[in-house]
Coordinates of C-alpha atoms and ligand atoms in Angstrom, one line a residue:
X1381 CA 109.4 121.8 66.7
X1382 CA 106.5 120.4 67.5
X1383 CA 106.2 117.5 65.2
X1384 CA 109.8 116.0 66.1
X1385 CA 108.8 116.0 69.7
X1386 CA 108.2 112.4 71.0
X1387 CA 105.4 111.5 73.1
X1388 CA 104.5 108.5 75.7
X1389 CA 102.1 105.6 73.5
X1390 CA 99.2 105.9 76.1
X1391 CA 97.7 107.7 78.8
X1392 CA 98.5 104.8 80.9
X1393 CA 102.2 105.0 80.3
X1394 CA 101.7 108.7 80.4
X1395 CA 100.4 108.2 84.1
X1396 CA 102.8 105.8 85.5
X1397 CA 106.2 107.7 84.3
X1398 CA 104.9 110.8 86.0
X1399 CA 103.8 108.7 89.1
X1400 CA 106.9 107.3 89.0
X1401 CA 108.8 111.1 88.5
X1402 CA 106.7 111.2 91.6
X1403 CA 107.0 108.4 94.0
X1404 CA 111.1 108.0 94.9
X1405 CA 113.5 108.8 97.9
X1406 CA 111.0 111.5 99.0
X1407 CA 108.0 109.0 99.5
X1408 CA 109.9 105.9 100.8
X1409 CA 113.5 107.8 102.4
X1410 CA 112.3 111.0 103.2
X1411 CA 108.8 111.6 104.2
X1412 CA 109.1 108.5 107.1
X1413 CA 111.7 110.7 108.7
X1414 CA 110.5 114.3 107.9
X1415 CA 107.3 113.0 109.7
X1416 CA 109.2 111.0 112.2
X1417 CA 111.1 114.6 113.5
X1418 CA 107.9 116.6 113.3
X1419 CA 106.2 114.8 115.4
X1420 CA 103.8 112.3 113.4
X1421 CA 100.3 112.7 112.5
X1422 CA 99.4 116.8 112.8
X1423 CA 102.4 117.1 110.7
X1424 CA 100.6 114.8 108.5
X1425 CA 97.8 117.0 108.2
X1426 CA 99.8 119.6 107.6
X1427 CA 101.2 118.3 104.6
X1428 CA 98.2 117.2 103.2
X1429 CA 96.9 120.7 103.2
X1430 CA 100.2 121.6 101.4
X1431 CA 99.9 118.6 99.0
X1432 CA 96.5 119.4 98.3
X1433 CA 96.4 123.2 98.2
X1434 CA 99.7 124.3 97.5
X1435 CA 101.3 121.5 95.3
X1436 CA 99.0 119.3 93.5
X1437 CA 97.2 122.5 91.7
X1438 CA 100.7 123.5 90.6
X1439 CA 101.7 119.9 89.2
X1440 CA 98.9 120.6 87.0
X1441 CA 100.0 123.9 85.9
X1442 CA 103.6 122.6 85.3
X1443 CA 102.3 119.7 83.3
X1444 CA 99.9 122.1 81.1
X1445 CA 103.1 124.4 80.7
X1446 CA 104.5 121.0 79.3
X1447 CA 101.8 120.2 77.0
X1448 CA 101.3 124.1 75.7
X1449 CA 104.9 125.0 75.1
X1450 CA 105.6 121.5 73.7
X1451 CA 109.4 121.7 74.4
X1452 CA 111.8 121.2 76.8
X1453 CA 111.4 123.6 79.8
X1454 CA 112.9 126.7 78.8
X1455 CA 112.0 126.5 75.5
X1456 CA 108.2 125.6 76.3
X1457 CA 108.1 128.7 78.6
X1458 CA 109.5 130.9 76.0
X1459 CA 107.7 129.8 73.5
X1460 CA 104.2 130.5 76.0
X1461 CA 105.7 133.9 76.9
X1462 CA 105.9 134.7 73.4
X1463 CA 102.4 133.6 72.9
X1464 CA 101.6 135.4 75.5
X1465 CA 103.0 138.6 74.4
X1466 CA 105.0 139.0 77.6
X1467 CA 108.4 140.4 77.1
X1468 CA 110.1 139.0 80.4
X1469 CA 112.7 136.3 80.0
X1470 CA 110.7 133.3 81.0
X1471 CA 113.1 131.0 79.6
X1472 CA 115.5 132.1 82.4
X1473 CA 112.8 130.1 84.5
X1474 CA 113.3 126.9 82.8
X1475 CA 117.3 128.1 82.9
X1476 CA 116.9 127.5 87.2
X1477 CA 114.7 124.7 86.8
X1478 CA 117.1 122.8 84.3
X1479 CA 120.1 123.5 87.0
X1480 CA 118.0 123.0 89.7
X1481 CA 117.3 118.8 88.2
X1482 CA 121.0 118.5 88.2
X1483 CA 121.5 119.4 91.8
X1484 CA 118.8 117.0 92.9
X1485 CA 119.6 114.4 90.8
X1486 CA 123.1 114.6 91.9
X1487 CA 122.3 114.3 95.7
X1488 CA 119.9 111.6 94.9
X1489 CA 122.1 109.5 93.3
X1490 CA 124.1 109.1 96.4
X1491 CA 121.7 108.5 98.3
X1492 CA 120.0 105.8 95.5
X1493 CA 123.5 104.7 95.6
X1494 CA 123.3 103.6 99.4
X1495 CA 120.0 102.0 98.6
X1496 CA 121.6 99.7 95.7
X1497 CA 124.5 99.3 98.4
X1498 CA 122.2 98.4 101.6
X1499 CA 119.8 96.0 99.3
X1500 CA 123.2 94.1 98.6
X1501 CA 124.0 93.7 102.2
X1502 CA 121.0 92.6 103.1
X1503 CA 120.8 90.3 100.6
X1504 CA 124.4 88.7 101.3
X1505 CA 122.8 88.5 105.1
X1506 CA 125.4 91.0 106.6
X1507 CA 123.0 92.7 108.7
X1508 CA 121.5 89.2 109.9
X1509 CA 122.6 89.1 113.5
X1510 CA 125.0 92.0 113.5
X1511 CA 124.4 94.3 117.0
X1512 CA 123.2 98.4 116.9
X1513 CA 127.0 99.4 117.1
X1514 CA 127.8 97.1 114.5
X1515 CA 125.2 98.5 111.7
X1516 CA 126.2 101.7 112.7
X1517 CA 129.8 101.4 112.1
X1518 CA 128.7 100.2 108.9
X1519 CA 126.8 103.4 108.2
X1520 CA 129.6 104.8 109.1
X1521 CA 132.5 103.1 107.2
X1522 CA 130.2 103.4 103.8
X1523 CA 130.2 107.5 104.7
X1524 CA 134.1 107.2 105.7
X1525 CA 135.6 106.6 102.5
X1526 CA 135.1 108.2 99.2
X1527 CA 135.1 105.2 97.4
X1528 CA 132.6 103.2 98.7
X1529 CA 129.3 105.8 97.4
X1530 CA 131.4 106.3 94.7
X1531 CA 131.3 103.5 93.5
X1532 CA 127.2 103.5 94.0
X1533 CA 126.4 106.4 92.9
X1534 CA 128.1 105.9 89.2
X1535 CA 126.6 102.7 88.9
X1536 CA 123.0 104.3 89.7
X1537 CA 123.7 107.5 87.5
X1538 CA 125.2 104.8 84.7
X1539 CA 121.5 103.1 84.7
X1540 CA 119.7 106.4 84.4
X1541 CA 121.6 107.8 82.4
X1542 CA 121.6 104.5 79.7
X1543 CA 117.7 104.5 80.0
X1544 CA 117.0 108.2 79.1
X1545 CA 119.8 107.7 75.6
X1546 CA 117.1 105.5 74.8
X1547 CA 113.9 106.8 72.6
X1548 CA 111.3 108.0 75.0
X1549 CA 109.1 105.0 74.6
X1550 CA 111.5 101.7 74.6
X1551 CA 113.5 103.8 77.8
X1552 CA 111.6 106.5 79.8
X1553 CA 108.6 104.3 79.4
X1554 CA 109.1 101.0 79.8
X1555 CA 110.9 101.7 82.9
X1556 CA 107.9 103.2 84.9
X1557 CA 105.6 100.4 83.0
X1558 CA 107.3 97.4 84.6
X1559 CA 109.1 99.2 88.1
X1560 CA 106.1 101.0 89.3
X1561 CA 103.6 98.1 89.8
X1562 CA 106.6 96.1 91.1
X1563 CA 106.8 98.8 93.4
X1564 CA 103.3 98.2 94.5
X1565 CA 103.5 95.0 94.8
X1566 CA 107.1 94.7 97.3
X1567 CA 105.1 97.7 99.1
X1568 CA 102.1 95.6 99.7
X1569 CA 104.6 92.6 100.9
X1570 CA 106.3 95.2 103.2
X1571 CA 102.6 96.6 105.0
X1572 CA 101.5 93.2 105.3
X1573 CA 104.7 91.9 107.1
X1574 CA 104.3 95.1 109.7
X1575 CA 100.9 94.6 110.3
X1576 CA 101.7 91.0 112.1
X1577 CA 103.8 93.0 114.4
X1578 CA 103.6 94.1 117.6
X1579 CA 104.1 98.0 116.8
X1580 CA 101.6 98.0 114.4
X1581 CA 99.1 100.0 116.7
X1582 CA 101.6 102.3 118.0
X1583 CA 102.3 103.1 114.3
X1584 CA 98.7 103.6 113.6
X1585 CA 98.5 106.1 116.4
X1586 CA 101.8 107.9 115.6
X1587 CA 100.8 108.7 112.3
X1588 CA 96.7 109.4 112.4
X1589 CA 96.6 111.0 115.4
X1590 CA 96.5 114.7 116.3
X1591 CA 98.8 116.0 118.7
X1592 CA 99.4 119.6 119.8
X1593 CA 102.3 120.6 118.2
X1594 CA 104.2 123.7 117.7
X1595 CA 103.2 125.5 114.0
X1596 CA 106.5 127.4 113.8
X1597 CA 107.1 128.5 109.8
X1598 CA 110.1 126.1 109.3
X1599 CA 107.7 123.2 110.1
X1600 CA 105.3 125.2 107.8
X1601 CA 107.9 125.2 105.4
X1602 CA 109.0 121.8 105.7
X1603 CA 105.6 120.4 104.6
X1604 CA 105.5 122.8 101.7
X1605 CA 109.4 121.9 100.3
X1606 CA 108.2 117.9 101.5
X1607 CA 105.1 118.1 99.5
X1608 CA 106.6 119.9 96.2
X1609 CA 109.7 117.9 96.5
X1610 CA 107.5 114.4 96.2
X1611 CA 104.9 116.1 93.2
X1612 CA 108.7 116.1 91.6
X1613 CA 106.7 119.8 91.0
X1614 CA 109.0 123.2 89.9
X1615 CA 111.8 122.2 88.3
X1616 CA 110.9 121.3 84.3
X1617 CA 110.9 117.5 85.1
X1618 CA 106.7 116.7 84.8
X1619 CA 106.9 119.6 82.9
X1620 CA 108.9 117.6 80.1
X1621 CA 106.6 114.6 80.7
X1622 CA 103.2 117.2 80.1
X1623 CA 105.0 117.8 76.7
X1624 CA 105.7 114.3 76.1
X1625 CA 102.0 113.4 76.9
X1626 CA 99.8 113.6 73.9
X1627 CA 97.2 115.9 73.9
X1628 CA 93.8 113.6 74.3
X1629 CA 95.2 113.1 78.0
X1630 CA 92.6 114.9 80.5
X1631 CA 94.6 116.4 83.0
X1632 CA 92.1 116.4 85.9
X1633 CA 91.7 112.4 86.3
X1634 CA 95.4 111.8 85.0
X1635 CA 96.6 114.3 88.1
X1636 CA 94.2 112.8 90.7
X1637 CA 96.1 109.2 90.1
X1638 CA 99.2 110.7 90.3
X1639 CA 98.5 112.7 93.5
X1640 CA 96.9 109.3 95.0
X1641 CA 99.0 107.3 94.4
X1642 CA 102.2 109.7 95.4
X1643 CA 100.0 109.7 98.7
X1644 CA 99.6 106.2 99.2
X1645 CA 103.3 105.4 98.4
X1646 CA 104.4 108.2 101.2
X1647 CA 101.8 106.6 103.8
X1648 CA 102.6 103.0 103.2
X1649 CA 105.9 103.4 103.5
X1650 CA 105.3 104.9 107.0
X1651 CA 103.0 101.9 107.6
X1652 CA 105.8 99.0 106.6
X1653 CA 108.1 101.2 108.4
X1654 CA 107.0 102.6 111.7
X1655 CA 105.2 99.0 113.4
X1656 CA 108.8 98.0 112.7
X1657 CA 110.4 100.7 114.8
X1658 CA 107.6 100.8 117.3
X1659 CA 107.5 96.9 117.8
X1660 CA 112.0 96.9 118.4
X1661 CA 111.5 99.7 120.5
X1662 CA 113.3 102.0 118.5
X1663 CA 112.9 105.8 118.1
X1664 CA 110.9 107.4 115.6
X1665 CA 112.5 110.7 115.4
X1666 CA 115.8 109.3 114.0
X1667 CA 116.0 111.5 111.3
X1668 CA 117.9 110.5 108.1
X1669 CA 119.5 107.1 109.7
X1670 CA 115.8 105.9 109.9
X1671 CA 115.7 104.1 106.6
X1672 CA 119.8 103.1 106.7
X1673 CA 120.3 102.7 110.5
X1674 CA 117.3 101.6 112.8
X1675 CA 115.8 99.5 109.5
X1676 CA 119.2 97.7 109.0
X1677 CA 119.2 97.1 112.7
X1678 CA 115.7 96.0 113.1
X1679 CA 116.0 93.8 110.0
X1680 CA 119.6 92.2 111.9
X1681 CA 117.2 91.1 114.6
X1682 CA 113.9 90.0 113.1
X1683 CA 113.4 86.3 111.2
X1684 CA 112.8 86.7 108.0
X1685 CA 115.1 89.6 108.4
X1686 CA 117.5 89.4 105.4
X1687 CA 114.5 88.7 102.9
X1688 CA 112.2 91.8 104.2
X1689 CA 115.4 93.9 104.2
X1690 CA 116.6 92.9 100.4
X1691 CA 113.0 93.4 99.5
X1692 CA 112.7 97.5 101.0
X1693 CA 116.0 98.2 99.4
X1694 CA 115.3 96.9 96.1
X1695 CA 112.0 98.9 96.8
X1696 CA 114.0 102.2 97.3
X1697 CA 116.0 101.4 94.6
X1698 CA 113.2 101.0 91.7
X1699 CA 111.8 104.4 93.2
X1700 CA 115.0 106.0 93.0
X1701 CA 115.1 104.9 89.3
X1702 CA 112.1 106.1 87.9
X1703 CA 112.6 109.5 89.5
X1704 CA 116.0 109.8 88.2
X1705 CA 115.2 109.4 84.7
X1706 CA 112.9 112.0 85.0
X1707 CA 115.6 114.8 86.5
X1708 CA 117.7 113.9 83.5
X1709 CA 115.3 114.2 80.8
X1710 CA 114.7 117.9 80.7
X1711 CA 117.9 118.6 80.2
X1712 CA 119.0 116.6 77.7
X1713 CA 116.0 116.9 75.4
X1714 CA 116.9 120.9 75.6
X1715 CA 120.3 119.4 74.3
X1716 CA 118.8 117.2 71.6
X1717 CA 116.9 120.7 70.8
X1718 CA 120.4 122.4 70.4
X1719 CA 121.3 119.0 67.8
X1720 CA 122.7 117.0 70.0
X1721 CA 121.7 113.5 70.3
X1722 CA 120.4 111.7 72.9
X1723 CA 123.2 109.5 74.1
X1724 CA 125.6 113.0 73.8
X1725 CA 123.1 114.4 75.7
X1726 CA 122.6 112.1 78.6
X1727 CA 126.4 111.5 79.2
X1728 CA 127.3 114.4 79.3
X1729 CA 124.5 115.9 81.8
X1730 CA 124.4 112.6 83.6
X1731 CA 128.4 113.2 84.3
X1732 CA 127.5 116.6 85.0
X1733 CA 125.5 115.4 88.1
X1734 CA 127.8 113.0 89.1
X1735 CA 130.4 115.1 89.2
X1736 CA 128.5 117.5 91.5
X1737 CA 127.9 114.3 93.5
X1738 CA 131.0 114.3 95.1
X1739 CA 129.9 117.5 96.8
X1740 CA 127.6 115.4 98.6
X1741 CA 129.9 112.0 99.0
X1742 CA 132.2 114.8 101.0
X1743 CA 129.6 116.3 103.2
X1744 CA 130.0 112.7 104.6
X1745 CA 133.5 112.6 105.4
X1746 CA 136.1 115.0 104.4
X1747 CA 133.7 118.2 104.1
X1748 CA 131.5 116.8 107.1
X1749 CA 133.1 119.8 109.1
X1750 CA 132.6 122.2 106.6
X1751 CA 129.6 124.7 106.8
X1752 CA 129.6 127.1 104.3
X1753 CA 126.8 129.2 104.9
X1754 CA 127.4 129.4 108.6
X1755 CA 127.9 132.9 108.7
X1756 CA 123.6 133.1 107.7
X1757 CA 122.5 132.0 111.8
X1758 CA 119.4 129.6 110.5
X1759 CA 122.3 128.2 108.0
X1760 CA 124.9 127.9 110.4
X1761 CA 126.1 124.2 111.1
X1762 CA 124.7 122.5 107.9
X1763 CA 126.9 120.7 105.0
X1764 CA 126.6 121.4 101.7
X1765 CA 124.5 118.0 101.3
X1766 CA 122.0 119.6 103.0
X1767 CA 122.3 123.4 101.8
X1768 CA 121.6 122.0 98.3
X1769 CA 118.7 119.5 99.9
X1770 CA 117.2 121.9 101.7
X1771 CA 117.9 125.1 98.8
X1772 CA 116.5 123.4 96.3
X1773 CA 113.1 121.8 97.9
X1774 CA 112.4 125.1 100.8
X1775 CA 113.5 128.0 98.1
X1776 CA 113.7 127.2 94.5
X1777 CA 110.6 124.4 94.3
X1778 CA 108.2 126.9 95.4
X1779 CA 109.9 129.9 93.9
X1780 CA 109.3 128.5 90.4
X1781 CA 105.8 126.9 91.1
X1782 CA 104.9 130.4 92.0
X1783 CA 106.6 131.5 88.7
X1784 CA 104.7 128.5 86.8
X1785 CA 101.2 129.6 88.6
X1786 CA 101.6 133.3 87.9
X1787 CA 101.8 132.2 84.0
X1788 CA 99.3 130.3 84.2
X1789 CA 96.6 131.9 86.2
X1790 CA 97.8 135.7 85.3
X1791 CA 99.4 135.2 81.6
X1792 CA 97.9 132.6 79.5
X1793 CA 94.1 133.4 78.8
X1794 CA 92.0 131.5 80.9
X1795 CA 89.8 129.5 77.8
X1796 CA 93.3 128.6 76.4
X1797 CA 94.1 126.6 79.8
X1798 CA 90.6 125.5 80.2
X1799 CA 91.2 123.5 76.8
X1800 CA 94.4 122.7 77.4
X1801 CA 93.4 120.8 80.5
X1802 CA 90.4 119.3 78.7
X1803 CA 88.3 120.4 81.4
X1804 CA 85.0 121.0 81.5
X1805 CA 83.8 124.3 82.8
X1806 CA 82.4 124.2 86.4
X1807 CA 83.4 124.3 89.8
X1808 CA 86.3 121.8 89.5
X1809 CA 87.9 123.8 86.8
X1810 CA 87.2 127.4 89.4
X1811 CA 88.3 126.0 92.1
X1812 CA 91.6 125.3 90.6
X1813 CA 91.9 128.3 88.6
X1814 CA 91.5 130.2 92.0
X1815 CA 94.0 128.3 93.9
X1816 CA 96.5 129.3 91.2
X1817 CA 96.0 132.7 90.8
X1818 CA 95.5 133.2 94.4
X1819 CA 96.0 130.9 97.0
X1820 CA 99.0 129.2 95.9
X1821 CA 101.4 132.8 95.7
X1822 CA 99.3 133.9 98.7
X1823 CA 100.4 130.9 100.9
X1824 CA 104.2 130.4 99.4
X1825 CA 104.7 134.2 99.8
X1826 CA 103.1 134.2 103.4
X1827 CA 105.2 131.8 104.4
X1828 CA 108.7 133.2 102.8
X1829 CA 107.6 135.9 104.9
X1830 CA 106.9 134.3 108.1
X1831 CA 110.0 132.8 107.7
X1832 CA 112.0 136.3 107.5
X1833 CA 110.7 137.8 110.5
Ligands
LIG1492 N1 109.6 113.3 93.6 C1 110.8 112.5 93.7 C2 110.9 111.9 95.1 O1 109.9 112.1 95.8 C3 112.1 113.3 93.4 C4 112.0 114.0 92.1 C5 112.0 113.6 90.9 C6 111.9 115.4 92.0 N2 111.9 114.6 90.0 C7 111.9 115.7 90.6 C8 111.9 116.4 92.9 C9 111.8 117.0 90.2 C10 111.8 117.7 92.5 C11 111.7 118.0 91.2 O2 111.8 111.3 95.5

């Protein structure tokens, strides 16, 4: 099995596909507004102690999974159960993960889709002028019709799902070699343009300053879901990349760049976002309109506007890429290991998510009213959009990286990890192996918990 598995040509490509896995809707869409509701800079710290804590040691465990069981996710945990001698059905953990990557990628291709949408009406100078009401009703009409984010989200799934039928290096690769740094690079444009502004100090205060805020455990929980939804971490996806890695790669250093640049992603896009909002005197807490509302608007009113504006959605849009490919390669290399071949493979999953897209499309319009879970009070009053958002990122993300940690700290011995890291032994190594054995299925349980009683 092993020696038919492909692997990325270097442990620089190795390091920008996972980044890119990483950095997407959740650094540039969601994190601005998860932060923007919770109040700014203590939520901040909050989810840095979850990135760093919680998350980051369990990306490493998920990639090691990757590189030990060499296969696609329910395969490479079988295969380390076995070797484990454990007689539970791990594979049924890869089973989740590999339906879990289909939901995501299903509501993120919507949402990718408005991106690809947006960046065109910005370009055509659509927004240039337009008033609040108008950009709005905009929003609006794009939501209103089924048509419209159809259209967008099979032309997003159609690109992700052409690059992962390609082999592993001429797709998978070269897609996070070339769109990441061009990432950087519009990112870099975007901060510099908000730091001539006038709101650029606000911004700076709203997100590095500590405020009293109220530590309830669905804020707890938010930064948890946030900061394992952004690692990409507890679904099979980096887990797929691990086994695609090569095995000279040394997991410690690769991980740190990941992590960083995940980070740096998240905050710059608060810091070409927020001076914006802060300088048009618009309001932070805008939840998910932030990024397809107040920009458009500020963008409409600003010179320079139409440029800036084509530039952040073609910015979303590369994210949204490189993250994409990653949901759908699990699954379809778990098909290829069935016989099938890659292009079968990525049709047919890739029409698999996009057929569960129009669960989301609906939550916009004709299901808007529709709250199927409303019967569960903390459930009552949201669409299925954001049942499957929120299921996925606050329950099954950390369910599994618990499941991932408790292989790896509890199952696997601990010199075969050590080696399978390529870490040396010392406090690095210990502190890590500590966090997963203990304090990450200390912290996720204590806070399923808190949030039962
Ligand atoms: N991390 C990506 C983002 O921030 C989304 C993503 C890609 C993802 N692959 C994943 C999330 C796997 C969870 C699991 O937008």
């Amino acid at each position: 099995m092993s020696a038919k598995l492909p692997s990325f040509s270097s442990r620089f490509a190795f390091i920008m596909v996972t980044a890119g896995a990483a950095v997407g809707l959740g650094n540039v869409w969601a994190f601005p507004f998860v932060v923007g509701m919770n109040g700014g800079g203590s939520f901040i710290v909050i989810y840095l102690l979850a990135l760093l804590l919680v998350a980051t040691p369990v990306l490493m465990a998920e990639l090691l999974l990757g590189r030990m069981g060499a296969a696609s996710p329910p395969t490479a945990l079988a295969n380390l159960a076995t070797k484990a001698g454990s007689r539970q059905k791990w594979s049924l953990v890869g089973w989740v993960g590999l339906v879990g990557t289909i939901v995501i990628l299903s509501f993120y291709a919507v949402i990718a889709g408005q991106s690809m949408a947006w960046g065109l009406l910005a370009a055509s100078g659509e927004f240039s002028g337009a008033s609040s009401d108008a950009i709005v009703a905009m929003d609006q009409d794009h939501k209103a019709t089924v048509y419209g984010p159809m259209l967008w989200h099979s032309l997003f799934l159609l690109m992700t799902t052409l690059v992962v039928t390609r082999d592993i290096r001429s797709g998978i690769e070269r897609t996070g070699k070339y769109l990441m740094p061009a990432l950087f690079v519009i990112l870099a444009g975007l901060v510099f343009y908000a730091s001539s502004t006038t709101g650029f100090g606000k911004a700076l205060d709203f997100l590095f300053n500590f405020r009293a805020i109220d530590l309830k455990p669905a804020l707890l929980i938010e930064a948890v879901g946030q900061a394992f939804f952004t690692l990409s971490v507890g679904v099979g996806g980096v887990m797929m990349f691990g086994a695609y890695m090569g095995d000279d790669v040394k997991m410690g250093p690769a991980v740190f760049a990941i992590v960083l640049m995940d980070l740096v992603v998240a905050l710059l896009a608060g810091l070409a976002i927020f001076p914006l909002v802060f300088a048009e005197g618009m309001d932070p807490s805008a939840g998910p309109g932030l990024v397809f509302i107040t920009l458009p608007v500020i963008f409409a009113r600003i010179t320079g506007g139409a440029v800036i504006g084509t530039a952040f959605f073609l910015l979303l849009t590369f994210a949204a890429i490189t993250s994409a490919i990653s949901l759908l390669a699990p699954t379809v290399q778990r098909l290829n290991e069935a016989g099938w071949s890659r292009t079968k493979a990525a049709f047919v999953m890739g029409g698999a998510a996009w057929l569960l897209g129009f669960a989301t499309i609906f939550s916009f319009n004709i299901w808007q009213d529709w709250h199927p879970l409303s019967f569960i009070g903390a459930l009552d009053g949201k669409t299925v959009f954001e049942l499957m958002r929120e299921g996925v990122s606050n329950i099954i993300l950390p369910l599994a990286g618990v499941a991932y940690a408790y292989m790896v700290g509890w199952r696997l011995k601990r010199e075969d990890v050590r080696q399978g890291l390529l870490m040396p032994e010392g406090i690095i190594f210990n502190i890590w192996y500590f966090s997963i054995r203990f304090i990450v299925p200390l912290a996720i349980a204590a806070l399923f918990l808190s949030s039962l009683v």
